[in-house]
mmCIF file of C-alpha atoms and ligand atoms in Angstrom:
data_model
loop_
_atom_site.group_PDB
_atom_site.id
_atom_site.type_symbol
_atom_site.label_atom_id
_atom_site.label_comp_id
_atom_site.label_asym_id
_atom_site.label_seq_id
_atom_site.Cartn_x
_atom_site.Cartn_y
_atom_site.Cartn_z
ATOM 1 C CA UNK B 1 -119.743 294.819 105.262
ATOM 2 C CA UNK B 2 -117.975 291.415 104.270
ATOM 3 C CA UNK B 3 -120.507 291.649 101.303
ATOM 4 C CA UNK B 4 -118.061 289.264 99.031
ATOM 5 C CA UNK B 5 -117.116 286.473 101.627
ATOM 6 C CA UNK B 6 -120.122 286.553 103.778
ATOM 7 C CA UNK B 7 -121.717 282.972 104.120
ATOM 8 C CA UNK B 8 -119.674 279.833 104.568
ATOM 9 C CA UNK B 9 -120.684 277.905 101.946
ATOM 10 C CA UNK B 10 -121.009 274.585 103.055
ATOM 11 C CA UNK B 11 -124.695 272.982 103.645
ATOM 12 C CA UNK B 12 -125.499 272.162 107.461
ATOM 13 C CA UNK B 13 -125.086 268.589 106.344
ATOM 14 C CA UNK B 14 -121.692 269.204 104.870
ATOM 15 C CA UNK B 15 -120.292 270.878 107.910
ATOM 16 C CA UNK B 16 -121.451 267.770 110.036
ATOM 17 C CA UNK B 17 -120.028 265.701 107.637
ATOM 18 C CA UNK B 18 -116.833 267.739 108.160
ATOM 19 C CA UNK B 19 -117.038 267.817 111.855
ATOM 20 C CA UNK B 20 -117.313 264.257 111.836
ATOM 21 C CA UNK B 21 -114.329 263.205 109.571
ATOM 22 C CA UNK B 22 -112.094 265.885 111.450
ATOM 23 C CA UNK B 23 -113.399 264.694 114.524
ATOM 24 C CA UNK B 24 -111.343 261.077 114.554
ATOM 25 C CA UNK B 25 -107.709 260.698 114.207
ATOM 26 C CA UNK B 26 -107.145 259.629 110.446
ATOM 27 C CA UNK B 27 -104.265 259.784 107.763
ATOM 28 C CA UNK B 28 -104.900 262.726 105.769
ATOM 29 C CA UNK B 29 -103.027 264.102 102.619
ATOM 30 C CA UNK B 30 -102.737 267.389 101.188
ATOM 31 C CA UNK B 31 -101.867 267.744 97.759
ATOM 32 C CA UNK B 32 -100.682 271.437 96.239
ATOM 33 C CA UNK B 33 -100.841 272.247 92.723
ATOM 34 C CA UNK B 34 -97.991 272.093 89.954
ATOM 35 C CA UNK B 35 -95.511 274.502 90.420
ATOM 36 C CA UNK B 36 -96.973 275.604 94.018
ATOM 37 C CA UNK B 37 -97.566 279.444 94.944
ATOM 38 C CA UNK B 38 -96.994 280.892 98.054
ATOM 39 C CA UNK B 39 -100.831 280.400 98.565
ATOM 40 C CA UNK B 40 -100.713 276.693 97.632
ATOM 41 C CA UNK B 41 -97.666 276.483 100.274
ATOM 42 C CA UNK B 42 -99.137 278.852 102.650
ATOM 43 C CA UNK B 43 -102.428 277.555 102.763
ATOM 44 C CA UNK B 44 -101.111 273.670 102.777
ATOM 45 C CA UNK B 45 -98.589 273.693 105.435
ATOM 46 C CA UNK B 46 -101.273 276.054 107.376
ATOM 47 C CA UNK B 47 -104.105 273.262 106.995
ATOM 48 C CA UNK B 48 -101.309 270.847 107.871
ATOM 49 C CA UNK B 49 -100.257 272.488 111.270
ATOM 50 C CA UNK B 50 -103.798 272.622 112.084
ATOM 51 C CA UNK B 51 -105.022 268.927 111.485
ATOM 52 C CA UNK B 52 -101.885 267.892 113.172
ATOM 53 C CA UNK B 53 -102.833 269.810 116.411
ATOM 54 C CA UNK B 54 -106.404 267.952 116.227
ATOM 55 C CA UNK B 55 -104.048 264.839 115.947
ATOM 56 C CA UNK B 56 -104.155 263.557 112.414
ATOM 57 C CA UNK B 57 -101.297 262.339 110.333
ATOM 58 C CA UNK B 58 -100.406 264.407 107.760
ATOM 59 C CA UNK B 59 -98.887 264.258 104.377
ATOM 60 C CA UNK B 60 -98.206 267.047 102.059
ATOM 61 C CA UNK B 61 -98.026 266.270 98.636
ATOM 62 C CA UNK B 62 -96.369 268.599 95.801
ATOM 63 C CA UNK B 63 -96.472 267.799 91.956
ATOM 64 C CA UNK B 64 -93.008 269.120 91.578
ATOM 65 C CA UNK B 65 -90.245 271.480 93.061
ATOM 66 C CA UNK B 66 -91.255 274.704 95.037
ATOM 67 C CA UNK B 67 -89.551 277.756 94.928
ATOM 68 C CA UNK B 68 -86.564 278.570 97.525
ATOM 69 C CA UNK B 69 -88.301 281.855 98.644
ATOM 70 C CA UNK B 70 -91.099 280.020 100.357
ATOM 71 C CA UNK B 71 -88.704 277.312 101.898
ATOM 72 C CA UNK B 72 -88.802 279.115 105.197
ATOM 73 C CA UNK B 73 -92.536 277.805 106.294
ATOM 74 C CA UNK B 74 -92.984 275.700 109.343
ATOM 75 C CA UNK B 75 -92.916 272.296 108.167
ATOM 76 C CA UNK B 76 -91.346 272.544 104.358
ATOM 77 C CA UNK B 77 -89.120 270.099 104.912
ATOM 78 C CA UNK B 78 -91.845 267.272 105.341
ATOM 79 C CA UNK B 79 -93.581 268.014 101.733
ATOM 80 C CA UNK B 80 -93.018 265.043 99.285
ATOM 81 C CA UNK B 81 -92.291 265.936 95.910
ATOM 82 C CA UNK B 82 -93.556 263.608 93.580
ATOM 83 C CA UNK B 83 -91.321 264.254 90.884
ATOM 84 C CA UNK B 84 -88.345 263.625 92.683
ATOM 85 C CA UNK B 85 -89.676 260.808 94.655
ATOM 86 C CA UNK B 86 -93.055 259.549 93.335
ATOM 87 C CA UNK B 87 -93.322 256.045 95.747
ATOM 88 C CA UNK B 88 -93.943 257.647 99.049
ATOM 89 C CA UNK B 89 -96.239 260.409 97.346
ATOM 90 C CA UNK B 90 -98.252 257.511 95.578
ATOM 91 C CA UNK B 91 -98.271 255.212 99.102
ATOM 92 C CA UNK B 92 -99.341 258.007 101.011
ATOM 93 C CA UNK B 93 -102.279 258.738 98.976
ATOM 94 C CA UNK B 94 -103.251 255.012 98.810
ATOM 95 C CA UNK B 95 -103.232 254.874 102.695
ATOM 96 C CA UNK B 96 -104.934 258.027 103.144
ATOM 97 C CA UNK B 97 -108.542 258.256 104.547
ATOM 98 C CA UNK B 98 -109.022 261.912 103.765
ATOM 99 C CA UNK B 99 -107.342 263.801 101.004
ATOM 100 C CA UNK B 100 -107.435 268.077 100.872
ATOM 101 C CA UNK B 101 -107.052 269.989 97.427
ATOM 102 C CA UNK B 102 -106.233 272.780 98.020
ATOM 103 C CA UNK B 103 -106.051 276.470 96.145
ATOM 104 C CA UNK B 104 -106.615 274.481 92.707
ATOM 105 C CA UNK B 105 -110.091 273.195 91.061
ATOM 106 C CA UNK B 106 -109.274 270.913 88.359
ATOM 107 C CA UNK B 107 -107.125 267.427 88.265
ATOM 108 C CA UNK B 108 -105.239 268.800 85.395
ATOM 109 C CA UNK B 109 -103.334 270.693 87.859
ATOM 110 C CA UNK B 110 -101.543 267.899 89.525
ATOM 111 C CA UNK B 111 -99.935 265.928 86.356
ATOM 112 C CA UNK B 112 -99.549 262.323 87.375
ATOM 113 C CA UNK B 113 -100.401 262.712 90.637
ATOM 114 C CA UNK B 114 -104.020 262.161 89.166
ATOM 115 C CA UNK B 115 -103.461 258.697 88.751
ATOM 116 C CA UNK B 116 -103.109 257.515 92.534
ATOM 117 C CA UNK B 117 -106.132 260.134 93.374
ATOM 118 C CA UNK B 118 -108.466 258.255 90.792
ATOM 119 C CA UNK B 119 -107.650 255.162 92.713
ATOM 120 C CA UNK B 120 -108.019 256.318 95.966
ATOM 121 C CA UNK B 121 -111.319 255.537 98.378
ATOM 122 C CA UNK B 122 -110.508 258.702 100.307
ATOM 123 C CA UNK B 123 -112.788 261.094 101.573
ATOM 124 C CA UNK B 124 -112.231 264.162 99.206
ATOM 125 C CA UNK B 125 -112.034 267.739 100.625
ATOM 126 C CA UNK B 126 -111.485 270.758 97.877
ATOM 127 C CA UNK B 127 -110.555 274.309 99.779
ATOM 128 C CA UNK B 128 -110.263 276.926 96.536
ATOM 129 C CA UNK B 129 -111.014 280.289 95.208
ATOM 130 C CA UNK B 130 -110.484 279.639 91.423
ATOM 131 C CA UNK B 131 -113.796 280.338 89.328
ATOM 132 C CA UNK B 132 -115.484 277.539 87.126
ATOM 133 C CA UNK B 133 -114.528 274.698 89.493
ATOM 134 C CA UNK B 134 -114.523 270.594 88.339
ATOM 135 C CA UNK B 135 -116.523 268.281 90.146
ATOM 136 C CA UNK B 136 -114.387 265.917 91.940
ATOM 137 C CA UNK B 137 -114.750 265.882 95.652
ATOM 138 C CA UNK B 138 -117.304 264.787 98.159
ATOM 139 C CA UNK B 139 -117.338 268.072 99.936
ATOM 140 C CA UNK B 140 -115.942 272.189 98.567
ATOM 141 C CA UNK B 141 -115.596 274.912 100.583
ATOM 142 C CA UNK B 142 -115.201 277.556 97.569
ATOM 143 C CA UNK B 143 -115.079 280.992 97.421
ATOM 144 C CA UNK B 144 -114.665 282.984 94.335
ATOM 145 C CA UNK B 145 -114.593 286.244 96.249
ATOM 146 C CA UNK B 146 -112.038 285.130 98.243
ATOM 147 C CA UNK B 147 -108.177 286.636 97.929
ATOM 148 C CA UNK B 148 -106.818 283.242 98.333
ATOM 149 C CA UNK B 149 -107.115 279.719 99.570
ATOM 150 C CA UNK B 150 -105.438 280.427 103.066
ATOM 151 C CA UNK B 151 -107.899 282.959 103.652
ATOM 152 C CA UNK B 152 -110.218 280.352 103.105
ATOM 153 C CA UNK B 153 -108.235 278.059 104.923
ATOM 154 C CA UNK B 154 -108.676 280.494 108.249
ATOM 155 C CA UNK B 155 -112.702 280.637 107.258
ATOM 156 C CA UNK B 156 -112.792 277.316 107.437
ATOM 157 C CA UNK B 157 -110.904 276.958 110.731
ATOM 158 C CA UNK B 158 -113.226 279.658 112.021
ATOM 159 C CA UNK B 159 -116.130 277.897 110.795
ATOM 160 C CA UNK B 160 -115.314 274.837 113.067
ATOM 161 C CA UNK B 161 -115.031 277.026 115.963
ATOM 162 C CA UNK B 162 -111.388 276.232 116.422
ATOM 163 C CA UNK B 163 -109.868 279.829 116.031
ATOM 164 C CA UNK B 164 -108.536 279.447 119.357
ATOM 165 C CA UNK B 165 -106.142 276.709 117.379
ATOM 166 C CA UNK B 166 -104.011 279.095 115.228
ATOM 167 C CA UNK B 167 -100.663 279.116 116.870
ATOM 168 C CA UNK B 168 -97.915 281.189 115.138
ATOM 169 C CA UNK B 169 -96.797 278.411 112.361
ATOM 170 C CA UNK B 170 -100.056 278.402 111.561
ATOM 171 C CA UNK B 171 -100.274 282.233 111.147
ATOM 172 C CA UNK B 172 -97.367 282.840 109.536
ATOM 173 C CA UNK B 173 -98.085 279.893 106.834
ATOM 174 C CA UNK B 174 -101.839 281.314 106.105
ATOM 175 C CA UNK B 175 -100.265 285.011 106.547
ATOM 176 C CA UNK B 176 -97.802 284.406 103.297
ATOM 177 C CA UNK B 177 -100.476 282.889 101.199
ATOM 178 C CA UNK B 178 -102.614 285.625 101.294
ATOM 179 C CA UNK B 179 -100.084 288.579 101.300
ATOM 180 C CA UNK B 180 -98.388 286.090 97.894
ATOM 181 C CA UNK B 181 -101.821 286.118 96.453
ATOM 182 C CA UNK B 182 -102.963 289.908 96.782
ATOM 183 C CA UNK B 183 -99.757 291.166 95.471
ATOM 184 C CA UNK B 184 -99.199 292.595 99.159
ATOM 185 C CA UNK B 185 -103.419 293.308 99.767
ATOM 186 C CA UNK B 186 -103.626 295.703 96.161
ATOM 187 C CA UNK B 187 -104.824 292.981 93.705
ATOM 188 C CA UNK B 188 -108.856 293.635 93.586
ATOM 189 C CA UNK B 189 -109.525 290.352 95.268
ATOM 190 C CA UNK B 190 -108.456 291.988 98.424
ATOM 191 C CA UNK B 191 -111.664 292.339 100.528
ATOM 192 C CA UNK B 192 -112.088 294.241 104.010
ATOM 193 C CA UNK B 193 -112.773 290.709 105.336
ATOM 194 C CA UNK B 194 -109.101 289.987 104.290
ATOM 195 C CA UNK B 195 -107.738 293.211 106.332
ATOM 196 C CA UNK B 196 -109.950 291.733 108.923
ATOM 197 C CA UNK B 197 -108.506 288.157 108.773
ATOM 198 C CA UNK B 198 -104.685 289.176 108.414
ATOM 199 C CA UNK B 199 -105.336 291.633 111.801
ATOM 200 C CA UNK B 200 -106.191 288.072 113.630
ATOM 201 C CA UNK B 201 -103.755 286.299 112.097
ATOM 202 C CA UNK B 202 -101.328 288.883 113.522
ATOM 203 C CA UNK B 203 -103.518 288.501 117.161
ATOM 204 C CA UNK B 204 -102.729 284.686 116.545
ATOM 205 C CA UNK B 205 -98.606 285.629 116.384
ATOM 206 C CA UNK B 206 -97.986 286.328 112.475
ATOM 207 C CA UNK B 207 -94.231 287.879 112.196
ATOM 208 C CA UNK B 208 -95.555 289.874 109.044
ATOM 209 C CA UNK B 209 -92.206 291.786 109.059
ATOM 210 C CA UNK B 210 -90.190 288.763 108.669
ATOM 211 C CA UNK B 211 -91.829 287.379 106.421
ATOM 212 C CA UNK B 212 -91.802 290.078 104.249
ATOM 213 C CA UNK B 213 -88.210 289.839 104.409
ATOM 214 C CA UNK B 214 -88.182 286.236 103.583
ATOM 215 C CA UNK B 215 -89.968 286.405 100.582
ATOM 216 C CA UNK B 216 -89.247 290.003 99.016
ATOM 217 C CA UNK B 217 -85.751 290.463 100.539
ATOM 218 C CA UNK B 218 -84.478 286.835 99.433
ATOM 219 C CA UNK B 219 -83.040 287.497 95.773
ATOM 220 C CA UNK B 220 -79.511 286.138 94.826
ATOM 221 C CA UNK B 221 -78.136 289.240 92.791
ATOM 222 C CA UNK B 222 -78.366 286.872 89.572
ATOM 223 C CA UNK B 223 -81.817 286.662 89.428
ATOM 224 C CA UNK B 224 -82.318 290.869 89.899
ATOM 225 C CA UNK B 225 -79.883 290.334 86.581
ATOM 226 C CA UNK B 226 -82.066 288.073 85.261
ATOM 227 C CA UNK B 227 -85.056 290.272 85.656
ATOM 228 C CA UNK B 228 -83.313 293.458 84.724
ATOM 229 C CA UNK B 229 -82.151 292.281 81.610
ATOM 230 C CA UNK B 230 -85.951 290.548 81.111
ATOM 231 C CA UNK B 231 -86.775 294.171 80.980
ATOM 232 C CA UNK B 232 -84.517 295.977 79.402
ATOM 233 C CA UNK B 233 -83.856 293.401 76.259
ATOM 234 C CA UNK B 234 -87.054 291.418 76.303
ATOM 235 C CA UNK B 235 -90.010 293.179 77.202
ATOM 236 C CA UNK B 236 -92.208 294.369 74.302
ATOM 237 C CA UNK B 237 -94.929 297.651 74.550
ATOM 238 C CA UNK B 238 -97.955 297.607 72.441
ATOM 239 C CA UNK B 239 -99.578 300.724 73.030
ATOM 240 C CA UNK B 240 -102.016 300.276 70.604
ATOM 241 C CA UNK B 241 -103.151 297.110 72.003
ATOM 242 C CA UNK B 242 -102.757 298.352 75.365
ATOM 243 C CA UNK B 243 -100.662 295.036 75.780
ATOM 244 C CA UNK B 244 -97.357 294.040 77.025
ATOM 245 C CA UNK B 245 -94.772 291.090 77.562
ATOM 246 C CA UNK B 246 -91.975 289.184 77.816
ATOM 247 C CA UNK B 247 -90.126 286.215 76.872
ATOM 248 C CA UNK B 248 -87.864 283.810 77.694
ATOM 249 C CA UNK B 249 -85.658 281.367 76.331
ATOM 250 C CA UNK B 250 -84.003 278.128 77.990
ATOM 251 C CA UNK B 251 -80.548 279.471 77.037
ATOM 252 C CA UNK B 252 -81.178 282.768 78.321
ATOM 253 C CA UNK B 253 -82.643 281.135 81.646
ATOM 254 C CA UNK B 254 -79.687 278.949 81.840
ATOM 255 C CA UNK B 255 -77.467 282.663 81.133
ATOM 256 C CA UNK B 256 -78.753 283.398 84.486
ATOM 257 C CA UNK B 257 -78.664 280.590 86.419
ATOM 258 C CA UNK B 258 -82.517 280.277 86.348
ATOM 259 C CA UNK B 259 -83.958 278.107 89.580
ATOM 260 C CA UNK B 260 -88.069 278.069 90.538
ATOM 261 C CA UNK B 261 -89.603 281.090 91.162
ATOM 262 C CA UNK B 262 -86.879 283.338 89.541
ATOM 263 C CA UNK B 263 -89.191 284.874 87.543
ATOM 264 C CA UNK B 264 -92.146 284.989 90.135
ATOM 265 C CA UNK B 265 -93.791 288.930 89.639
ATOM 266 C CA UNK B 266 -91.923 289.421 86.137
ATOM 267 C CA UNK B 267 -95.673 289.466 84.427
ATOM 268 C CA UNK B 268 -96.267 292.635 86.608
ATOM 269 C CA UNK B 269 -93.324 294.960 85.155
ATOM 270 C CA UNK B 270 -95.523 294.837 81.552
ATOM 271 C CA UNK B 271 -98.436 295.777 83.576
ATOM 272 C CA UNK B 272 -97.207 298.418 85.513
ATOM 273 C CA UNK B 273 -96.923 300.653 82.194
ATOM 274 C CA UNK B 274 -99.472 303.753 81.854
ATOM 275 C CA UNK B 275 -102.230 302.767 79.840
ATOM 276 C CA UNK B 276 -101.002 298.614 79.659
ATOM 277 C CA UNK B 277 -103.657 296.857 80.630
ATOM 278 C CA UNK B 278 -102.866 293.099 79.766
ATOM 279 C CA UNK B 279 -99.651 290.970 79.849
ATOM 280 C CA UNK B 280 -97.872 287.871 79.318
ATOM 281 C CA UNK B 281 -94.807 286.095 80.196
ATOM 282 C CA UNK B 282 -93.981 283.376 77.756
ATOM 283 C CA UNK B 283 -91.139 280.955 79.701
ATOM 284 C CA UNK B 284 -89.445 278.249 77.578
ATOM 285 C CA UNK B 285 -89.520 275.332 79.940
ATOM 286 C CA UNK B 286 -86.847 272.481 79.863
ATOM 287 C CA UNK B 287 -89.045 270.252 77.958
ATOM 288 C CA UNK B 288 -89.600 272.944 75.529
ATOM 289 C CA UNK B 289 -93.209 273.781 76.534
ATOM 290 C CA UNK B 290 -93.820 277.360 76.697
ATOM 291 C CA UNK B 291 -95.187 278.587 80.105
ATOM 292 C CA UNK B 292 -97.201 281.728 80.217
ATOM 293 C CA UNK B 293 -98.099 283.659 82.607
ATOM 294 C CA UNK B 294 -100.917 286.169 81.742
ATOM 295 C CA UNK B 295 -102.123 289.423 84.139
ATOM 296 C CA UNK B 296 -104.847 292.375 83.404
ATOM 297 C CA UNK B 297 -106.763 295.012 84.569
ATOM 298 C CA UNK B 298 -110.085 295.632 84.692
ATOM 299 C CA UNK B 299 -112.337 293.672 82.592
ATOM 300 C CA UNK B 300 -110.170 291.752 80.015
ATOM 301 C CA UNK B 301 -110.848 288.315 81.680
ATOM 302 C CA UNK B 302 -107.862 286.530 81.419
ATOM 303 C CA UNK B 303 -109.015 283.201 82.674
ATOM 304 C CA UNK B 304 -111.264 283.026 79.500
ATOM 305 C CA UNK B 305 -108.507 283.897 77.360
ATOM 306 C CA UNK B 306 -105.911 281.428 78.725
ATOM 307 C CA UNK B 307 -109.088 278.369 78.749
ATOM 308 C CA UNK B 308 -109.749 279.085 75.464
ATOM 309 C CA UNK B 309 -106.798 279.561 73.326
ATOM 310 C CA UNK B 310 -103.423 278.330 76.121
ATOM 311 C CA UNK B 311 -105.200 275.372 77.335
ATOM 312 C CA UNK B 312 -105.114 277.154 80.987
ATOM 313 C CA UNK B 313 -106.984 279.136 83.296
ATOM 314 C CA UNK B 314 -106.640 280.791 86.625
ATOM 315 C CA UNK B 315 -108.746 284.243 87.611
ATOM 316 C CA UNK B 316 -110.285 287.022 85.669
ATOM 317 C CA UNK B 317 -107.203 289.040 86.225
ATOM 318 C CA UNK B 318 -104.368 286.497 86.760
ATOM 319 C CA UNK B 319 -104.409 283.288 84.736
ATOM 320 C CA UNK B 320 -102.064 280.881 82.769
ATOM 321 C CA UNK B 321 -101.558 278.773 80.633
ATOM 322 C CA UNK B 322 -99.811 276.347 77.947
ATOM 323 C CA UNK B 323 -98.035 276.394 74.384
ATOM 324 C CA UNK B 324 -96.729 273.464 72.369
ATOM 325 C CA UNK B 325 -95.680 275.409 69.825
ATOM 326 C CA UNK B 326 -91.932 277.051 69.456
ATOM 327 C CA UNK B 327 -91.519 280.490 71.058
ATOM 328 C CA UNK B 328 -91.838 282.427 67.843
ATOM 329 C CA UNK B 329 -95.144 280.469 67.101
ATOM 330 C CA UNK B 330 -96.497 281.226 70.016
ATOM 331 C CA UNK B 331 -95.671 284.644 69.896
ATOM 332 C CA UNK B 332 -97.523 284.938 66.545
ATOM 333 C CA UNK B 333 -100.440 283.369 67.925
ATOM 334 C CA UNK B 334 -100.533 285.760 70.831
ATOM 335 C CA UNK B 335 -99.720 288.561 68.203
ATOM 336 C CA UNK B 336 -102.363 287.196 66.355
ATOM 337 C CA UNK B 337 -104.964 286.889 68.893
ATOM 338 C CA UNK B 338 -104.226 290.459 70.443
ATOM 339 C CA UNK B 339 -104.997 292.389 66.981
ATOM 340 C CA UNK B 340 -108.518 290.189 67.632
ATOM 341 C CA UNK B 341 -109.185 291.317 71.100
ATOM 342 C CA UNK B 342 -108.194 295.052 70.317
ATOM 343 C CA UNK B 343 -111.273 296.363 70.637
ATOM 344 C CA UNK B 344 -112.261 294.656 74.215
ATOM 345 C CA UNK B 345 -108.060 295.770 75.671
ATOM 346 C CA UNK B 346 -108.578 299.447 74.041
ATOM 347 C CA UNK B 347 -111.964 299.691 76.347
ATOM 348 C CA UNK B 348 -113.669 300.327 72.470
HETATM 349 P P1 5GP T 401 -99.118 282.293 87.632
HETATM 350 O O1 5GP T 401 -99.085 283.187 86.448
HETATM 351 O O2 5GP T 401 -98.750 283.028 88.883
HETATM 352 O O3 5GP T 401 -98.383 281.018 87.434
HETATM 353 O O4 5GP T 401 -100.642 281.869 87.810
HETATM 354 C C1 5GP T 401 -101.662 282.825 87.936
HETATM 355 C C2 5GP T 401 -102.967 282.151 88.202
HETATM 356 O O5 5GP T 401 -103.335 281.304 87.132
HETATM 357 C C3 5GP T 401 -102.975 281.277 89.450
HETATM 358 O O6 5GP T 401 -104.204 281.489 90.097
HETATM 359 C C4 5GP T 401 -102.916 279.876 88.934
HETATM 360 O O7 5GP T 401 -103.624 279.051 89.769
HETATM 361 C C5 5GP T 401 -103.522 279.974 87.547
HETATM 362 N N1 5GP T 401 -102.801 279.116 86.594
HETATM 363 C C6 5GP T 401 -101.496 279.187 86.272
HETATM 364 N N2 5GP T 401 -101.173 278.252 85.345
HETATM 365 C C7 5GP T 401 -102.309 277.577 85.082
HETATM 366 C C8 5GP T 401 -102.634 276.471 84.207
HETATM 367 O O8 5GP T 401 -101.791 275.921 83.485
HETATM 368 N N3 5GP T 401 -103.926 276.036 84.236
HETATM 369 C C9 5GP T 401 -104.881 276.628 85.011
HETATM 370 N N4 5GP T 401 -106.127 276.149 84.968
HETATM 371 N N5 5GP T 401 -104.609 277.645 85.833
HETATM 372 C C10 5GP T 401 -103.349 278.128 85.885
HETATM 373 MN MN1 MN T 402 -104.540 281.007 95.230
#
């Protein structure tokens, strides 16, 4: 049982190291990847309600806005985002004597926030799940077989022998990042050890119903517009590439009233057709860069596919990535690019 999770990979050496950092009061910060997930959130504020218990001073950092659907967590309204205020993210991460990654593996991840890391003599912690990881931290506690970094998050918790710390905030934070990550525990990357971790979690006081509510039950009626008519208008089938997406422009974003995490689950309507087994959303951002989101089935990898031709990555069956060219170029390219991979998205 627990085959994929099963040993706690860190060295004897590491985990002493570990226990000894953790074990003296110190400035730590957290930093969450661009455009934070409900894991990156979950598992952050989690790790942050923790460490402050054990009486560190904590700092979470965020490369940009989060969405409004996750703004319920214990403890959102301390997160810094750098965007919108880049001094105190930058002065907290030159003070800091111990910074967490968490739920991300490269640099690339946090824009600008890379420059003050690079400076930094902090003690460097990574806490991930995201295959092909970067070297840059002293110590990783990485799972690939893991659903999500806040499982990980409780692992490592566990590991220290400090279960007896989770306290509700701290269940309900960890709770949403892995429920955001599994699609609701049916993605693959849901593991029996996950069933076994969100049954503690709910020992530990997780309010799983409410926050359910919070973050499926949360929609202003403008954004079920905004996906309906994604649908309806913009979503193309490709049977015989067993591919589908959709697109969407800044003016029809705007239409809508577009905020962060409107379109959060769109890639999964494409998906959800009989016989689709890969699909993107292409977003226009404000900037003009095209955001795309890219899901599958099965064995089309899409973290290979969004490395090598989107200049992203992510999982084998959720991954994105990054276009500089106009929509209609990009779309081409995809086009372009599916007619290559027929054979490996017909199962041929
Ligand atoms: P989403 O489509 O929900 O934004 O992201 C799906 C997965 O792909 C997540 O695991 C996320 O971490 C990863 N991902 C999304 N965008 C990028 C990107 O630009 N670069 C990399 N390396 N991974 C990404
Ligand atoms: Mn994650």
């Amino acid at each position: 049982m627990h085959l994929k999770h099963n040993s706690h990979h860190l060295t004897d050496k590491e985990l002493l190291k570990v226990k000894e950092i953790l074990g003296t009061p110190s400035k730590v910060v957290i930093i969450m990847h661009r455009s934070p997930d409900g894991d990156a959130v979950g598992s952050s504020l989690g790790m942050k309600h923790y460490l402050e218990k054990r009486g560190h001073t904590v700092t979470v950092l965020s490369p940009n806005a989060y969405p409004e659907f996750l703004k319920w967590m214990p403890g959102t309204r301390s997160v810094i985002d750098f965007e919108k205020t880049p001094s105190p993210a930058n002065q907290s991460i030159a003070k800091a004597d111990l910074i967490l990654f968490l739920d991300f593996n490269s640099l690339k991840r946090i824009g600008d926030l890379e420059i003050a890391v690079k400076k930094s003599k902090a003690f460097r912690l990574v806490i991930d799940h995201h295959p092909q990881p970067e070297k840059f931290a002293d110590i990783s506690f990485h799972n690939v077989g893991s659903s999500s970094t806040a499982e990980l998050v409780y692992d490592f918790i566990t590991l220290l022998g400090e279960n007896k710390k989770i306290n509700k905030d701290i269940a309900n934070c960890l709770y949403a990042g892995i429920m955001t990550d599994t699609g609701s525990f049916r993605f693959s990357s849901t593991s029996a050890h996950t069933h076994d971790v969100v049954a503690d979690l709910m020992r530990h006081g997780a309010e799983t119903t409410k926050i359910h509510r919070f973050i499926d039950d949360n929609n202003r009626d403008i954004r079920l517009r905004l996906l309906g008519y994604a649908v309806m208008e913009k979503m193309k089938i490709l049977p015989d590439f067993a591919t589908g997406f959709i697109t969407l422009t800044q003016s029809e974003l705007k239409r809508f009233d577009y905020r962060e995490g409107d379109t959060e689950g769109l890639v999964n309507e494409p998906i959800s057709v009989k016989g689709i087994v890969f699909s993107a959303l292409f977003t226009e951002l404000k900037d003009g860069e095209i955001k795309i989101s890219f899901r599958s089935k099965d064995k089309f990898d899409v973290n290979l596919f969004a490395r090598k031709h989107f200049n992203g990555g992510g999982h084998i069956n959720a991954a994105g990535g990054k276009s500089e060219l106009s929509m209609d170029e990009t779309i081409l390219k995809f086009l372009t690019l599916v007619a290559e991979y027929k054979k490996e998205l017909k199962g041929e």
